[in-house]
PDB file of C-alpha atoms (C1' of nucleotides) in Angstrom:
ATOM      1  CA  UNK A   1      99.837  73.485 165.244  1.00 70.00           C
ATOM      2  CA  UNK A   2     101.635  70.736 163.394  1.00 79.00           C
ATOM      3  CA  UNK A   3     103.595  73.376 161.538  1.00 83.00           C
ATOM      4  CA  UNK A   4     105.419  74.289 164.725  1.00 82.00           C
ATOM      5  CA  UNK A   5     106.715  70.750 165.008  1.00 81.00           C
ATOM      6  CA  UNK A   6     108.358  71.161 161.642  1.00 86.00           C
ATOM      7  CA  UNK A   7     109.536  74.757 161.878  1.00 84.00           C
ATOM      8  CA  UNK A   8     110.395  74.643 165.543  1.00 80.00           C
ATOM      9  CA  UNK A   9     113.628  72.864 164.768  1.00 85.00           C
ATOM     10  CA  UNK A  10     117.028  74.263 164.271  1.00 86.00           C
ATOM     11  CA  UNK A  11     117.639  75.605 160.759  1.00 90.00           C
ATOM     12  CA  UNK A  12     114.194  74.718 159.444  1.00 90.00           C
ATOM     13  CA  UNK A  13     112.948  78.287 159.200  1.00 88.00           C
ATOM     14  CA  UNK A  14     116.360  79.481 158.183  1.00 90.00           C
ATOM     15  CA  UNK A  15     116.481  77.094 155.252  1.00 94.00           C
ATOM     16  CA  UNK A  16     113.142  78.310 153.934  1.00 94.00           C
ATOM     17  CA  UNK A  17     114.361  81.845 154.384  1.00 93.00           C
ATOM     18  CA  UNK A  18     117.587  81.292 152.506  1.00 94.00           C
ATOM     19  CA  UNK A  19     115.668  79.783 149.620  1.00 96.00           C
ATOM     20  CA  UNK A  20     113.555  82.925 149.260  1.00 95.00           C
ATOM     21  CA  UNK A  21     115.515  83.902 146.127  1.00 93.00           C
ATOM     22  CA  UNK A  22     116.984  81.668 143.476  1.00 93.00           C
ATOM     23  CA  UNK A  23     117.713  77.995 143.784  1.00 96.00           C
ATOM     24  CA  UNK A  24     120.700  76.972 145.848  1.00 96.00           C
ATOM     25  CA  UNK A  25     122.855  73.876 145.636  1.00 96.00           C
ATOM     26  CA  UNK A  26     123.316  71.766 148.712  1.00 97.00           C
ATOM     27  CA  UNK A  27     126.712  73.316 149.321  1.00 96.00           C
ATOM     28  CA  UNK A  28     125.557  76.860 148.649  1.00 96.00           C
ATOM     29  CA  UNK A  29     122.654  76.383 151.039  1.00 96.00           C
ATOM     30  CA  UNK A  30     125.103  75.109 153.585  1.00 95.00           C
ATOM     31  CA  UNK A  31     127.205  78.228 153.289  1.00 94.00           C
ATOM     32  CA  UNK A  32     124.162  80.475 153.369  1.00 94.00           C
ATOM     33  CA  UNK A  33     123.214  78.962 156.693  1.00 93.00           C
ATOM     34  CA  UNK A  34     126.639  79.670 158.131  1.00 90.00           C
ATOM     35  CA  UNK A  35     128.099  76.255 157.370  1.00 91.00           C
ATOM     36  CA  UNK A  36     125.605  74.012 159.058  1.00 93.00           C
ATOM     37  CA  UNK A  37     126.804  70.484 159.260  1.00 94.00           C
ATOM     38  CA  UNK A  38     125.652  68.564 156.190  1.00 95.00           C
ATOM     39  CA  UNK A  39     124.087  65.823 158.270  1.00 95.00           C
ATOM     40  CA  UNK A  40     121.667  68.220 159.921  1.00 94.00           C
ATOM     41  CA  UNK A  41     121.038  70.080 156.713  1.00 96.00           C
ATOM     42  CA  UNK A  42     120.195  66.870 154.968  1.00 96.00           C
ATOM     43  CA  UNK A  43     117.878  65.801 157.759  1.00 95.00           C
ATOM     44  CA  UNK A  44     116.009  69.119 157.592  1.00 95.00           C
ATOM     45  CA  UNK A  45     115.834  68.974 153.809  1.00 96.00           C
ATOM     46  CA  UNK A  46     114.308  65.531 153.988  1.00 95.00           C
ATOM     47  CA  UNK A  47     111.653  66.800 156.372  1.00 94.00           C
ATOM     48  CA  UNK A  48     110.966  69.852 154.243  1.00 95.00           C
ATOM     49  CA  UNK A  49     110.724  67.739 151.126  1.00 95.00           C
ATOM     50  CA  UNK A  50     108.386  65.304 152.807  1.00 93.00           C
ATOM     51  CA  UNK A  51     106.279  68.306 153.744  1.00 94.00           C
ATOM     52  CA  UNK A  52     106.128  69.554 150.150  1.00 94.00           C
ATOM     53  CA  UNK A  53     107.786  72.833 151.020  1.00 96.00           C
ATOM     54  CA  UNK A  54     111.095  72.274 149.268  1.00 96.00           C
ATOM     55  CA  UNK A  55     112.096  70.241 146.271  1.00 97.00           C
ATOM     56  CA  UNK A  56     115.292  69.388 144.482  1.00 96.00           C
ATOM     57  CA  UNK A  57     115.407  70.580 140.903  1.00 94.00           C
ATOM     58  CA  UNK A  58     118.000  68.400 139.216  1.00 88.00           C
ATOM     59  CA  UNK A  59     119.280  71.228 137.089  1.00 90.00           C
ATOM     60  CA  UNK A  60     119.185  74.154 139.501  1.00 92.00           C
ATOM     61  CA  UNK A  61     119.349  72.816 143.023  1.00 95.00           C
ATOM     62  CA  UNK A  62     117.050  73.238 145.984  1.00 97.00           C
ATOM     63  CA  UNK A  63     113.989  75.442 145.489  1.00 97.00           C
ATOM     64  CA  UNK A  64     110.817  76.246 147.322  1.00 97.00           C
ATOM     65  CA  UNK A  65     107.743  74.502 145.999  1.00 96.00           C
ATOM     66  CA  UNK A  66     104.625  76.572 145.307  1.00 96.00           C
ATOM     67  CA  UNK A  67     103.517  75.542 148.769  1.00 94.00           C
ATOM     68  CA  UNK A  68     106.832  76.678 150.172  1.00 95.00           C
ATOM     69  CA  UNK A  69     106.427  80.022 148.454  1.00 96.00           C
ATOM     70  CA  UNK A  70     103.006  80.385 150.025  1.00 95.00           C
ATOM     71  CA  UNK A  71     104.572  79.812 153.407  1.00 93.00           C
ATOM     72  CA  UNK A  72     107.251  82.364 152.682  1.00 92.00           C
ATOM     73  CA  UNK A  73     104.646  84.920 151.657  1.00 92.00           C
ATOM     74  CA  UNK A  74     102.805  84.560 154.938  1.00 91.00           C
ATOM     75  CA  UNK A  75     106.098  84.859 156.652  1.00 87.00           C
ATOM     76  CA  UNK A  76     107.068  88.200 155.148  1.00 87.00           C
ATOM     77  CA  UNK A  77     105.062  90.407 157.545  1.00 88.00           C
ATOM     78  CA  UNK A  78     107.100  88.817 160.293  1.00 88.00           C
ATOM     79  CA  UNK A  79     110.389  89.655 158.633  1.00 86.00           C
ATOM     80  CA  UNK A  80     109.363  93.245 158.331  1.00 88.00           C
ATOM     81  CA  UNK A  81     108.405  93.415 161.952  1.00 93.00           C
ATOM     82  CA  UNK A  82     111.536  91.546 163.045  1.00 91.00           C
ATOM     83  CA  UNK A  83     113.798  94.284 161.777  1.00 90.00           C
ATOM     84  CA  UNK A  84     112.082  96.922 163.856  1.00 91.00           C
ATOM     85  CA  UNK A  85     112.022  94.575 166.810  1.00 93.00           C
ATOM     86  CA  UNK A  86     115.752  93.972 166.541  1.00 91.00           C
ATOM     87  CA  UNK A  87     116.351  97.707 166.876  1.00 91.00           C
ATOM     88  CA  UNK A  88     114.246  98.115 169.994  1.00 86.00           C
ATOM     89  CA  UNK A  89     115.593 100.199 172.866  1.00 76.00           C
TER      90      UNK A  89
ATOM     91  CA  UNK B   1     117.346  87.520 160.661  1.00 72.00           C
ATOM     92  CA  UNK B   2     118.131  87.658 164.342  1.00 81.00           C
ATOM     93  CA  UNK B   3     114.556  86.656 165.050  1.00 86.00           C
ATOM     94  CA  UNK B   4     115.231  83.213 163.652  1.00 84.00           C
ATOM     95  CA  UNK B   5     117.960  82.693 166.205  1.00 84.00           C
ATOM     96  CA  UNK B   6     115.392  83.196 168.915  1.00 89.00           C
ATOM     97  CA  UNK B   7     112.398  81.459 167.399  1.00 87.00           C
ATOM     98  CA  UNK B   8     114.349  78.709 165.711  1.00 82.00           C
ATOM     99  CA  UNK B   9     114.642  76.862 168.982  1.00 89.00           C
ATOM    100  CA  UNK B  10     112.536  74.164 170.398  1.00 90.00           C
ATOM    101  CA  UNK B  11     109.350  75.414 172.081  1.00 92.00           C
ATOM    102  CA  UNK B  12     110.063  79.089 171.470  1.00 93.00           C
ATOM    103  CA  UNK B  13     107.330  79.567 168.882  1.00 90.00           C
ATOM    104  CA  UNK B  14     105.098  77.169 170.702  1.00 92.00           C
ATOM    105  CA  UNK B  15     105.304  79.176 173.896  1.00 96.00           C
ATOM    106  CA  UNK B  16     104.308  82.377 172.132  1.00 95.00           C
ATOM    107  CA  UNK B  17     101.486  80.487 170.519  1.00 94.00           C
ATOM    108  CA  UNK B  18     100.170  79.054 173.762  1.00 96.00           C
ATOM    109  CA  UNK B  19     100.147  82.514 175.295  1.00 97.00           C
ATOM    110  CA  UNK B  20      97.884  83.811 172.554  1.00 95.00           C
ATOM    111  CA  UNK B  21      94.933  83.837 174.943  1.00 94.00           C
ATOM    112  CA  UNK B  22      94.901  84.560 178.618  1.00 94.00           C
ATOM    113  CA  UNK B  23      97.856  84.510 180.952  1.00 97.00           C
ATOM    114  CA  UNK B  24      99.194  81.117 181.960  1.00 97.00           C
ATOM    115  CA  UNK B  25     101.066  80.072 185.059  1.00 97.00           C
ATOM    116  CA  UNK B  26     104.402  78.366 184.688  1.00 97.00           C
ATOM    117  CA  UNK B  27     102.796  75.013 185.296  1.00 97.00           C
ATOM    118  CA  UNK B  28      99.837  75.670 183.022  1.00 97.00           C
ATOM    119  CA  UNK B  29     102.174  76.719 180.265  1.00 97.00           C
ATOM    120  CA  UNK B  30     104.115  73.551 180.792  1.00 97.00           C
ATOM    121  CA  UNK B  31     100.997  71.453 180.374  1.00 96.00           C
ATOM    122  CA  UNK B  32      99.926  73.445 177.336  1.00 96.00           C
ATOM    123  CA  UNK B  33     103.217  72.579 175.677  1.00 95.00           C
ATOM    124  CA  UNK B  34     102.720  68.901 176.317  1.00 93.00           C
ATOM    125  CA  UNK B  35     104.698  68.775 179.557  1.00 94.00           C
ATOM    126  CA  UNK B  36     107.983  70.237 178.449  1.00 96.00           C
ATOM    127  CA  UNK B  37     110.668  69.818 181.019  1.00 96.00           C
ATOM    128  CA  UNK B  38     110.690  72.823 183.328  1.00 97.00           C
ATOM    129  CA  UNK B  39     114.369  73.446 182.764  1.00 97.00           C
ATOM    130  CA  UNK B  40     113.909  74.012 179.054  1.00 97.00           C
ATOM    131  CA  UNK B  41     110.742  75.975 179.573  1.00 98.00           C
ATOM    132  CA  UNK B  42     112.511  78.245 181.983  1.00 97.00           C
ATOM    133  CA  UNK B  43     115.432  78.741 179.613  1.00 97.00           C
ATOM    134  CA  UNK B  44     113.084  79.727 176.810  1.00 96.00           C
ATOM    135  CA  UNK B  45     111.107  82.019 179.065  1.00 97.00           C
ATOM    136  CA  UNK B  46     114.292  83.795 180.071  1.00 97.00           C
ATOM    137  CA  UNK B  47     115.181  84.324 176.435  1.00 96.00           C
ATOM    138  CA  UNK B  48     111.700  85.519 175.594  1.00 97.00           C
ATOM    139  CA  UNK B  49     111.673  87.875 178.539  1.00 97.00           C
ATOM    140  CA  UNK B  50     115.074  89.259 177.609  1.00 95.00           C
ATOM    141  CA  UNK B  51     113.642  89.858 174.155  1.00 95.00           C
ATOM    142  CA  UNK B  52     110.663  91.779 175.531  1.00 96.00           C
ATOM    143  CA  UNK B  53     108.178  89.356 174.063  1.00 97.00           C
ATOM    144  CA  UNK B  54     106.924  87.772 177.255  1.00 97.00           C
ATOM    145  CA  UNK B  55     106.635  89.033 180.782  1.00 97.00           C
ATOM    146  CA  UNK B  56     105.626  87.637 184.119  1.00 97.00           C
ATOM    147  CA  UNK B  57     102.646  89.333 185.656  1.00 95.00           C
ATOM    148  CA  UNK B  58     102.869  88.599 189.364  1.00 89.00           C
ATOM    149  CA  UNK B  59      99.143  88.277 189.736  1.00 91.00           C
ATOM    150  CA  UNK B  60      98.171  86.438 186.556  1.00 93.00           C
ATOM    151  CA  UNK B  61     101.204  84.564 185.287  1.00 96.00           C
ATOM    152  CA  UNK B  62     103.023  84.649 181.987  1.00 98.00           C
ATOM    153  CA  UNK B  63     101.658  86.997 179.346  1.00 97.00           C
ATOM    154  CA  UNK B  64     102.709  88.359 176.007  1.00 97.00           C
ATOM    155  CA  UNK B  65     104.014  91.905 176.116  1.00 97.00           C
ATOM    156  CA  UNK B  66     102.641  94.424 173.593  1.00 96.00           C
ATOM    157  CA  UNK B  67     105.657  93.552 171.484  1.00 95.00           C
ATOM    158  CA  UNK B  68     104.839  89.890 171.832  1.00 96.00           C
ATOM    159  CA  UNK B  69     101.276  90.558 170.726  1.00 96.00           C
ATOM    160  CA  UNK B  70     102.594  92.348 167.682  1.00 96.00           C
ATOM    161  CA  UNK B  71     104.640  89.281 166.833  1.00 94.00           C
ATOM    162  CA  UNK B  72     101.625  87.069 167.307  1.00 93.00           C
ATOM    163  CA  UNK B  73      99.548  89.259 165.026  1.00 93.00           C
ATOM    164  CA  UNK B  74     102.072  88.950 162.217  1.00 91.00           C
ATOM    165  CA  UNK B  75     102.115  85.285 162.867  1.00 88.00           C
ATOM    166  CA  UNK B  76      98.398  84.729 162.405  1.00 87.00           C
ATOM    167  CA  UNK B  77      98.395  84.541 158.588  1.00 88.00           C
ATOM    168  CA  UNK B  78     100.778  81.651 158.978  1.00 88.00           C
ATOM    169  CA  UNK B  79      98.470  79.828 161.343  1.00 86.00           C
ATOM    170  CA  UNK B  80      95.630  80.147 158.926  1.00 87.00           C
ATOM    171  CA  UNK B  81      97.733  78.785 156.120  1.00 92.00           C
ATOM    172  CA  UNK B  82      99.182  76.034 158.277  1.00 90.00           C
ATOM    173  CA  UNK B  83      95.799  74.447 158.795  1.00 89.00           C
ATOM    174  CA  UNK B  84      95.210  74.109 155.090  1.00 90.00           C
ATOM    175  CA  UNK B  85      98.752  72.916 154.603  1.00 92.00           C
ATOM    176  CA  UNK B  86      98.303  70.207 157.206  1.00 89.00           C
ATOM    177  CA  UNK B  87      95.361  68.828 155.233  1.00 90.00           C
ATOM    178  CA  UNK B  88      97.211  68.690 151.932  1.00 85.00           C
ATOM    179  CA  UNK B  89      96.773  65.663 149.717  1.00 75.00           C
TER     180      UNK B  89
ATOM    181  C1'  DG C   1     142.833  58.900 130.187  1.00 80.40           C
ATOM    182  C1'  DG C   2     143.465  60.744 134.255  1.00 80.40           C
ATOM    183  C1'  DA C   3     143.276  64.881 136.930  1.00 80.40           C
ATOM    184  C1'  DT C   4     140.329  68.451 138.667  1.00 80.40           C
ATOM    185  C1'  DG C   5     136.351  70.267 140.468  1.00 80.40           C
ATOM    186  C1'  DG C   6     131.599  70.246 140.845  1.00 80.40           C
ATOM    187  C1'  DT C   7     127.283  67.742 142.535  1.00 80.40           C
ATOM    188  C1'  DG C   8     124.289  65.300 146.628  1.00 80.40           C
ATOM    189  C1'  DC C   9     124.967  62.859 150.534  1.00 80.40           C
ATOM    190  C1'  DT C  10     126.754  59.636 154.541  1.00 80.40           C
ATOM    191  C1'  DA C  11     129.579  58.019 158.724  1.00 80.40           C
ATOM    192  C1'  DC C  12     131.199  58.751 163.123  1.00 80.40           C
ATOM    193  C1'  DG C  13     132.949  60.590 167.468  1.00 80.40           C
ATOM    194  C1'  DG C  14     132.395  64.295 170.526  1.00 80.40           C
ATOM    195  C1'  DA C  15     129.767  68.386 172.261  1.00 80.40           C
ATOM    196  C1'  DA C  16     125.586  70.598 173.321  1.00 80.40           C
ATOM    197  C1'  DA C  17     120.704  70.723 174.061  1.00 80.40           C
ATOM    198  C1'  DA C  18     116.550  68.742 175.653  1.00 80.40           C
ATOM    199  C1'  DC C  19     114.213  65.509 178.578  1.00 80.40           C
ATOM    200  C1'  DG C  20     112.231  63.525 182.962  1.00 80.40           C
ATOM    201  C1'  DT C  21     111.968  63.230 187.617  1.00 80.40           C
ATOM    202  C1'  DA C  22     112.437  64.944 192.028  1.00 80.40           C
ATOM    203  C1'  DG C  23     112.518  68.516 194.989  1.00 80.40           C
ATOM    204  C1'  DC C  24     113.283  73.353 197.089  1.00 80.40           C
ATOM    205  C1'  DA C  25     111.608  77.889 198.741  1.00 80.40           C
ATOM    206  C1'  DT C  26     107.708  80.707 199.029  1.00 80.40           C
ATOM    207  C1'  DC C  27     103.162  82.189 199.576  1.00 80.40           C
ATOM    208  C1'  DC C  28      98.111  81.852 200.722  1.00 80.40           C
ATOM    209  C1'  DC C  29      94.177  79.859 202.828  1.00 80.40           C
ATOM    210  C1'  DG C  30      91.873  77.150 206.214  1.00 80.40           C
TER     211       DG C  30
ATOM    212  C1'  DC D   1     100.147  73.711 211.517  1.00 80.40           C
ATOM    213  C1'  DG D   2      98.736  71.437 207.249  1.00 80.40           C
ATOM    214  C1'  DG D   3      97.471  71.509 202.149  1.00 80.40           C
ATOM    215  C1'  DG D   4      97.931  73.248 197.911  1.00 80.40           C
ATOM    216  C1'  DA D   5      99.198  76.550 194.991  1.00 80.40           C
ATOM    217  C1'  DT D   6     103.208  79.372 192.933  1.00 80.40           C
ATOM    218  C1'  DG D   7     108.091  79.910 190.222  1.00 80.40           C
ATOM    219  C1'  DC D   8     112.053  77.571 189.637  1.00 80.40           C
ATOM    220  C1'  DT D   9     116.489  74.462 190.157  1.00 80.40           C
ATOM    221  C1'  DA D  10     119.430  70.081 190.199  1.00 80.40           C
ATOM    222  C1'  DC D  11     120.954  66.122 188.053  1.00 80.40           C
ATOM    223  C1'  DG D  12     121.416  61.974 185.407  1.00 80.40           C
ATOM    224  C1'  DT D  13     119.855  60.152 180.955  1.00 80.40           C
ATOM    225  C1'  DT D  14     118.627  60.500 176.232  1.00 80.40           C
ATOM    226  C1'  DT D  15     118.326  62.883 172.051  1.00 80.40           C
ATOM    227  C1'  DT D  16     119.942  66.165 168.899  1.00 80.40           C
ATOM    228  C1'  DC D  17     123.396  68.749 166.738  1.00 80.40           C
ATOM    229  C1'  DC D  18     127.990  69.729 165.286  1.00 80.40           C
ATOM    230  C1'  DG D  19     132.496  69.165 162.686  1.00 80.40           C
ATOM    231  C1'  DT D  20     135.377  66.726 159.965  1.00 80.40           C
ATOM    232  C1'  DA D  21     136.285  63.477 156.649  1.00 80.40           C
ATOM    233  C1'  DG D  22     135.062  61.104 152.877  1.00 80.40           C
ATOM    234  C1'  DC D  23     132.137  58.380 149.381  1.00 80.40           C
ATOM    235  C1'  DA D  24     129.980  57.898 144.656  1.00 80.40           C
ATOM    236  C1'  DC D  25     128.869  60.252 140.643  1.00 80.40           C
ATOM    237  C1'  DC D  26     129.339  63.317 136.709  1.00 80.40           C
ATOM    238  C1'  DA D  27     131.331  67.049 133.577  1.00 80.40           C
ATOM    239  C1'  DT D  28     135.153  69.465 131.960  1.00 80.40           C
ATOM    240  C1'  DC D  29     139.780  70.068 130.596  1.00 80.40           C
ATOM    241  C1'  DC D  30     144.448  69.073 128.916  1.00 80.40           C
TER     242       DC D  30
END
DNA sequence: GGATGGTGCTACGGAAAACGTAGCATCCCG
DNA sequence: CGGGATGCTACGTTTTCCGTAGCACCATCC
């Protein structure tokens, strides 16, 4: 499970999640993640870009690649479940 | 996404993944995760137990709870995809 | 033309997390 | 009384992360 190496790091999954909608600038992404420090954010973005999950559109900002969108799609069932889990007794 | 707080930590996802099959003892789980340090493993296990995802069966060892199995199930599409992703050009 | 505000990104010191090794207490089996 | 399991803790080192400040660049505005 090489994927776990990548996603099992702080903010990695969160970044993908925050990019589920429209493109976000570096600063906007930072805010969306609750003001992560830019150094860490940049490190994660490098890893995600090297993994072809995220790319930087010069005009719009950071976006998921088609591959990233595939990942997100497979991730949605989890999100659904997570909400019910969070409300457990 | 409270779930990301839990799973977005080192070894958290990995532990759930390694428990996909039969129960594992503390030490076996440690080996399965590539010899994580026991302190971290124990910290994660506490978190996962507090979250009702993992439990310690006195006879067998660490096992996923029904809730944990649900999580794993939703996680499987990702695993499938991850293998193809890992082999990308 | 220079001020203002946006962009992505880096540097650096301190705090927190993870690591690695050793070992404790307990139980079971011979 | 060993010997070998079990879950788990302690502690010193290393790695990672955080928080703040700031750089270089570009567009807009007056």
